[in-house]
Amino acid sequence: MVLEHALIGTLALIKHRTVNRKIGVPLAIFEMIYYSFLLITFLNFSYQFISITIVFLLIHFLGGFWYIFDKLYSYNDKGTISLTLLGREGGQKKLYTVYSFFEFGELIFLLYILFLSV
């Protein structure tokens, strides 16, 4: 999970793209399942962990279902998923930048969980 978030965050920030759909759909499903289990694990922990996990879980379910059912994404000629924002190229780069910060925020959260578990 840590490598995945570092890779996708970097791709979104630098190359303005994510992973191809063959990898992306199983990854989206895995992340929805992962955050569901993480929420169950944190039920006995503080409200901070529960609330952050709920936020990530909701975002992954909404984004994951959009990703899987093609509502928010389009494809470029390489078969790579391209985020679209009102069909504008400039908006697309801004959206990728925001998306990369979300991925890096999620990476920090996962590293913190890993740090606490050691």
mmCIF file with all atom_site columns, C-alpha atoms in Angstrom:
data_model
loop_
_atom_site.group_PDB
_atom_site.id
_atom_site.type_symbol
_atom_site.label_atom_id
_atom_site.label_alt_id
_atom_site.label_comp_id
_atom_site.label_asym_id
_atom_site.label_entity_id
_atom_site.label_seq_id
_atom_site.pdbx_PDB_ins_code
_atom_site.Cartn_x
_atom_site.Cartn_y
_atom_site.Cartn_z
_atom_site.occupancy
_atom_site.B_iso_or_equiv
_atom_site.pdbx_formal_charge
_atom_site.auth_seq_id
_atom_site.auth_comp_id
_atom_site.auth_asym_id
_atom_site.auth_atom_id
_atom_site.pdbx_PDB_model_num
ATOM 1   C CA . MET A 1 1   ? 0.000   0.000  0.000   1.00 0.00 ? 1   MET A CA 1
ATOM 2   C CA . VAL A 1 2   ? 2.842   2.378  0.832   1.00 0.00 ? 2   VAL A CA 1
ATOM 3   C CA . LEU A 1 3   ? 4.593   1.817  -2.508  1.00 0.00 ? 3   LEU A CA 1
ATOM 4   C CA . GLU A 1 4   ? 1.321   2.066  -4.409  1.00 0.00 ? 4   GLU A CA 1
ATOM 5   C CA . HIS A 1 5   ? 0.456   5.452  -2.911  1.00 0.00 ? 5   HIS A CA 1
ATOM 6   C CA . ALA A 1 6   ? 3.980   6.776  -3.463  1.00 0.00 ? 6   ALA A CA 1
ATOM 7   C CA . LEU A 1 7   ? 3.940   5.630  -7.108  1.00 0.00 ? 7   LEU A CA 1
ATOM 8   C CA . ILE A 1 8   ? 0.464   6.889  -7.984  1.00 0.00 ? 8   ILE A CA 1
ATOM 9   C CA . GLY A 1 9   ? 1.006   10.195 -6.160  1.00 0.00 ? 9   GLY A CA 1
ATOM 10  C CA . THR A 1 10  ? 4.252   10.747 -8.061  1.00 0.00 ? 10  THR A CA 1
ATOM 11  C CA . LEU A 1 11  ? 2.708   9.802  -11.426 1.00 0.00 ? 11  LEU A CA 1
ATOM 12  C CA . ALA A 1 12  ? -0.210  12.162 -10.820 1.00 0.00 ? 12  ALA A CA 1
ATOM 13  C CA . LEU A 1 13  ? 2.033   15.056 -9.803  1.00 0.00 ? 13  LEU A CA 1
ATOM 14  C CA . ILE A 1 14  ? 4.767   14.723 -12.416 1.00 0.00 ? 14  ILE A CA 1
ATOM 15  C CA . LYS A 1 15  ? 3.226   12.966 -15.428 1.00 0.00 ? 15  LYS A CA 1
ATOM 16  C CA . HIS A 1 16  ? -0.450  13.955 -14.915 1.00 0.00 ? 16  HIS A CA 1
ATOM 17  C CA . ARG A 1 17  ? -1.684  10.357 -15.162 1.00 0.00 ? 17  ARG A CA 1
ATOM 18  C CA . THR A 1 18  ? -2.306  7.329  -12.956 1.00 0.00 ? 18  THR A CA 1
ATOM 19  C CA . VAL A 1 19  ? -2.063  3.593  -13.675 1.00 0.00 ? 19  VAL A CA 1
ATOM 20  C CA . ASN A 1 20  ? -3.718  1.666  -16.495 1.00 0.00 ? 20  ASN A CA 1
ATOM 21  C CA . ARG A 1 21  ? -7.182  0.224  -16.008 1.00 0.00 ? 21  ARG A CA 1
ATOM 22  C CA . LYS A 1 22  ? -6.026  -3.410 -15.774 1.00 0.00 ? 22  LYS A CA 1
ATOM 23  C CA . ILE A 1 23  ? -4.156  -2.522 -12.594 1.00 0.00 ? 23  ILE A CA 1
ATOM 24  C CA . GLY A 1 24  ? -6.457  0.286  -11.451 1.00 0.00 ? 24  GLY A CA 1
ATOM 25  C CA . VAL A 1 25  ? -9.754  -1.607 -11.115 1.00 0.00 ? 25  VAL A CA 1
ATOM 26  C CA . PRO A 1 26  ? -8.401  -4.428 -8.891  1.00 0.00 ? 26  PRO A CA 1
ATOM 27  C CA . LEU A 1 27  ? -6.462  -1.813 -6.927  1.00 0.00 ? 27  LEU A CA 1
ATOM 28  C CA . ALA A 1 28  ? -9.610  0.250  -6.352  1.00 0.00 ? 28  ALA A CA 1
ATOM 29  C CA . ILE A 1 29  ? -11.499 -2.826 -5.136  1.00 0.00 ? 29  ILE A CA 1
ATOM 30  C CA . PHE A 1 30  ? -8.592  -3.846 -2.895  1.00 0.00 ? 30  PHE A CA 1
ATOM 31  C CA . GLU A 1 31  ? -8.415  -0.364 -1.330  1.00 0.00 ? 31  GLU A CA 1
ATOM 32  C CA . MET A 1 32  ? -12.147 -0.391 -0.568  1.00 0.00 ? 32  MET A CA 1
ATOM 33  C CA . ILE A 1 33  ? -11.760 -3.754 1.181   1.00 0.00 ? 33  ILE A CA 1
ATOM 34  C CA . TYR A 1 34  ? -8.544  -2.646 2.912   1.00 0.00 ? 34  TYR A CA 1
ATOM 35  C CA . TYR A 1 35  ? -10.096 0.501  4.394   1.00 0.00 ? 35  TYR A CA 1
ATOM 36  C CA . SER A 1 36  ? -13.154 -1.489 5.512   1.00 0.00 ? 36  SER A CA 1
ATOM 37  C CA . PHE A 1 37  ? -10.909 -3.866 7.465   1.00 0.00 ? 37  PHE A CA 1
ATOM 38  C CA . LEU A 1 38  ? -8.856  -0.946 8.766   1.00 0.00 ? 38  LEU A CA 1
ATOM 39  C CA . LEU A 1 39  ? -12.013 0.694  10.106  1.00 0.00 ? 39  LEU A CA 1
ATOM 40  C CA . ILE A 1 40  ? -13.022 -2.517 11.884  1.00 0.00 ? 40  ILE A CA 1
ATOM 41  C CA . THR A 1 41  ? -9.514  -2.733 13.373  1.00 0.00 ? 41  THR A CA 1
ATOM 42  C CA . PHE A 1 42  ? -9.661  0.854  14.657  1.00 0.00 ? 42  PHE A CA 1
ATOM 43  C CA . LEU A 1 43  ? -13.049 0.560  16.367  1.00 0.00 ? 43  LEU A CA 1
ATOM 44  C CA . ASN A 1 44  ? -11.281 0.143  19.725  1.00 0.00 ? 44  ASN A CA 1
ATOM 45  C CA . PHE A 1 45  ? -8.858  3.008  19.100  1.00 0.00 ? 45  PHE A CA 1
ATOM 46  C CA . SER A 1 46  ? -9.263  6.757  19.411  1.00 0.00 ? 46  SER A CA 1
ATOM 47  C CA . TYR A 1 47  ? -11.837 8.762  17.484  1.00 0.00 ? 47  TYR A CA 1
ATOM 48  C CA . GLN A 1 48  ? -9.046  10.389 15.470  1.00 0.00 ? 48  GLN A CA 1
ATOM 49  C CA . PHE A 1 49  ? -8.141  7.101  13.805  1.00 0.00 ? 49  PHE A CA 1
ATOM 50  C CA . ILE A 1 50  ? -11.779 6.185  13.303  1.00 0.00 ? 50  ILE A CA 1
ATOM 51  C CA . SER A 1 51  ? -12.689 9.547  11.740  1.00 0.00 ? 51  SER A CA 1
ATOM 52  C CA . ILE A 1 52  ? -9.678  9.656  9.402   1.00 0.00 ? 52  ILE A CA 1
ATOM 53  C CA . THR A 1 53  ? -10.318 6.059  8.347   1.00 0.00 ? 53  THR A CA 1
ATOM 54  C CA . ILE A 1 54  ? -14.008 6.814  7.707   1.00 0.00 ? 54  ILE A CA 1
ATOM 55  C CA . VAL A 1 55  ? -13.038 9.770  5.506   1.00 0.00 ? 55  VAL A CA 1
ATOM 56  C CA . PHE A 1 56  ? -10.615 7.640  3.469   1.00 0.00 ? 56  PHE A CA 1
ATOM 57  C CA . LEU A 1 57  ? -13.146 4.798  3.301   1.00 0.00 ? 57  LEU A CA 1
ATOM 58  C CA . LEU A 1 58  ? -15.906 7.070  1.963   1.00 0.00 ? 58  LEU A CA 1
ATOM 59  C CA . ILE A 1 59  ? -13.579 8.707  -0.545  1.00 0.00 ? 59  ILE A CA 1
ATOM 60  C CA . HIS A 1 60  ? -12.382 5.305  -1.767  1.00 0.00 ? 60  HIS A CA 1
ATOM 61  C CA . PHE A 1 61  ? -15.886 3.936  -2.106  1.00 0.00 ? 61  PHE A CA 1
ATOM 62  C CA . LEU A 1 62  ? -17.104 6.986  -4.042  1.00 0.00 ? 62  LEU A CA 1
ATOM 63  C CA . GLY A 1 63  ? -13.975 7.314  -6.173  1.00 0.00 ? 63  GLY A CA 1
ATOM 64  C CA . GLY A 1 64  ? -13.621 3.566  -6.594  1.00 0.00 ? 64  GLY A CA 1
ATOM 65  C CA . PHE A 1 65  ? -17.150 3.132  -7.878  1.00 0.00 ? 65  PHE A CA 1
ATOM 66  C CA . TRP A 1 66  ? -16.726 6.089  -10.258 1.00 0.00 ? 66  TRP A CA 1
ATOM 67  C CA . TYR A 1 67  ? -13.447 4.585  -11.439 1.00 0.00 ? 67  TYR A CA 1
ATOM 68  C CA . ILE A 1 68  ? -14.932 1.129  -11.966 1.00 0.00 ? 68  ILE A CA 1
ATOM 69  C CA . PHE A 1 69  ? -18.099 2.338  -13.668 1.00 0.00 ? 69  PHE A CA 1
ATOM 70  C CA . ASP A 1 70  ? -16.419 4.996  -15.874 1.00 0.00 ? 70  ASP A CA 1
ATOM 71  C CA . LYS A 1 71  ? -18.271 8.061  -14.564 1.00 0.00 ? 71  LYS A CA 1
ATOM 72  C CA . LEU A 1 72  ? -15.282 10.314 -13.837 1.00 0.00 ? 72  LEU A CA 1
ATOM 73  C CA . TYR A 1 73  ? -12.544 8.941  -16.037 1.00 0.00 ? 73  TYR A CA 1
ATOM 74  C CA . SER A 1 74  ? -11.696 8.888  -19.713 1.00 0.00 ? 74  SER A CA 1
ATOM 75  C CA . TYR A 1 75  ? -8.939  7.132  -21.632 1.00 0.00 ? 75  TYR A CA 1
ATOM 76  C CA . ASN A 1 76  ? -6.098  8.565  -23.628 1.00 0.00 ? 76  ASN A CA 1
ATOM 77  C CA . ASP A 1 77  ? -4.557  6.850  -26.655 1.00 0.00 ? 77  ASP A CA 1
ATOM 78  C CA . LYS A 1 78  ? -2.186  4.797  -24.452 1.00 0.00 ? 78  LYS A CA 1
ATOM 79  C CA . GLY A 1 79  ? -5.040  3.150  -22.553 1.00 0.00 ? 79  GLY A CA 1
ATOM 80  C CA . THR A 1 80  ? -4.073  5.057  -19.423 1.00 0.00 ? 80  THR A CA 1
ATOM 81  C CA . ILE A 1 81  ? -6.735  6.540  -17.177 1.00 0.00 ? 81  ILE A CA 1
ATOM 82  C CA . SER A 1 82  ? -6.900  10.336 -17.403 1.00 0.00 ? 82  SER A CA 1
ATOM 83  C CA . LEU A 1 83  ? -8.826  12.330 -14.846 1.00 0.00 ? 83  LEU A CA 1
ATOM 84  C CA . THR A 1 84  ? -11.110 14.868 -16.485 1.00 0.00 ? 84  THR A CA 1
ATOM 85  C CA . LEU A 1 85  ? -12.433 18.129 -15.094 1.00 0.00 ? 85  LEU A CA 1
ATOM 86  C CA . LEU A 1 86  ? -14.981 19.791 -17.375 1.00 0.00 ? 86  LEU A CA 1
ATOM 87  C CA . GLY A 1 87  ? -12.938 18.606 -20.366 1.00 0.00 ? 87  GLY A CA 1
ATOM 88  C CA . ARG A 1 88  ? -10.312 21.333 -20.008 1.00 0.00 ? 88  ARG A CA 1
ATOM 89  C CA . GLU A 1 89  ? -6.595  20.569 -20.247 1.00 0.00 ? 89  GLU A CA 1
ATOM 90  C CA . GLY A 1 90  ? -5.601  23.175 -17.645 1.00 0.00 ? 90  GLY A CA 1
ATOM 91  C CA . GLY A 1 91  ? -8.226  21.872 -15.253 1.00 0.00 ? 91  GLY A CA 1
ATOM 92  C CA . GLN A 1 92  ? -6.919  18.358 -15.764 1.00 0.00 ? 92  GLN A CA 1
ATOM 93  C CA . LYS A 1 93  ? -3.408  19.309 -14.591 1.00 0.00 ? 93  LYS A CA 1
ATOM 94  C CA . LYS A 1 94  ? -4.838  21.070 -11.532 1.00 0.00 ? 94  LYS A CA 1
ATOM 95  C CA . LEU A 1 95  ? -6.973  18.045 -10.722 1.00 0.00 ? 95  LEU A CA 1
ATOM 96  C CA . TYR A 1 96  ? -3.948  15.743 -10.975 1.00 0.00 ? 96  TYR A CA 1
ATOM 97  C CA . THR A 1 97  ? -2.013  18.030 -8.638  1.00 0.00 ? 97  THR A CA 1
ATOM 98  C CA . VAL A 1 98  ? -4.820  17.949 -6.074  1.00 0.00 ? 98  VAL A CA 1
ATOM 99  C CA . TYR A 1 99  ? -5.153  14.184 -6.543  1.00 0.00 ? 99  TYR A CA 1
ATOM 100 C CA . SER A 1 100 ? -1.412  13.716 -5.924  1.00 0.00 ? 100 SER A CA 1
ATOM 101 C CA . PHE A 1 101 ? -1.675  15.627 -2.626  1.00 0.00 ? 101 PHE A CA 1
ATOM 102 C CA . PHE A 1 102 ? -4.540  13.327 -1.617  1.00 0.00 ? 102 PHE A CA 1
ATOM 103 C CA . GLU A 1 103 ? -2.387  10.280 -2.436  1.00 0.00 ? 103 GLU A CA 1
ATOM 104 C CA . PHE A 1 104 ? 0.557   11.691 -0.470  1.00 0.00 ? 104 PHE A CA 1
ATOM 105 C CA . GLY A 1 105 ? -1.750  12.507 2.477   1.00 0.00 ? 105 GLY A CA 1
ATOM 106 C CA . GLU A 1 106 ? -2.975  8.946  2.408   1.00 0.00 ? 106 GLU A CA 1
ATOM 107 C CA . LEU A 1 107 ? 0.646   7.767  2.245   1.00 0.00 ? 107 LEU A CA 1
ATOM 108 C CA . ILE A 1 108 ? 1.497   9.769  5.382   1.00 0.00 ? 108 ILE A CA 1
ATOM 109 C CA . PHE A 1 109 ? -1.505  8.256  7.180   1.00 0.00 ? 109 PHE A CA 1
ATOM 110 C CA . LEU A 1 110 ? -0.421  4.715  6.217   1.00 0.00 ? 110 LEU A CA 1
ATOM 111 C CA . LEU A 1 111 ? 3.181   5.377  7.266   1.00 0.00 ? 111 LEU A CA 1
ATOM 112 C CA . TYR A 1 112 ? 1.926   6.672  10.617  1.00 0.00 ? 112 TYR A CA 1
ATOM 113 C CA . ILE A 1 113 ? -0.120  3.491  11.115  1.00 0.00 ? 113 ILE A CA 1
ATOM 114 C CA . LEU A 1 114 ? 2.938   1.426  10.183  1.00 0.00 ? 114 LEU A CA 1
ATOM 115 C CA . PHE A 1 115 ? 5.065   3.429  12.634  1.00 0.00 ? 115 PHE A CA 1
ATOM 116 C CA . LEU A 1 116 ? 2.568   2.848  15.461  1.00 0.00 ? 116 LEU A CA 1
ATOM 117 C CA . SER A 1 117 ? 2.418   -0.881 14.783  1.00 0.00 ? 117 SER A CA 1
ATOM 118 C CA . VAL A 1 118 ? 6.191   -1.370 15.146  1.00 0.00 ? 118 VAL A CA 1
#
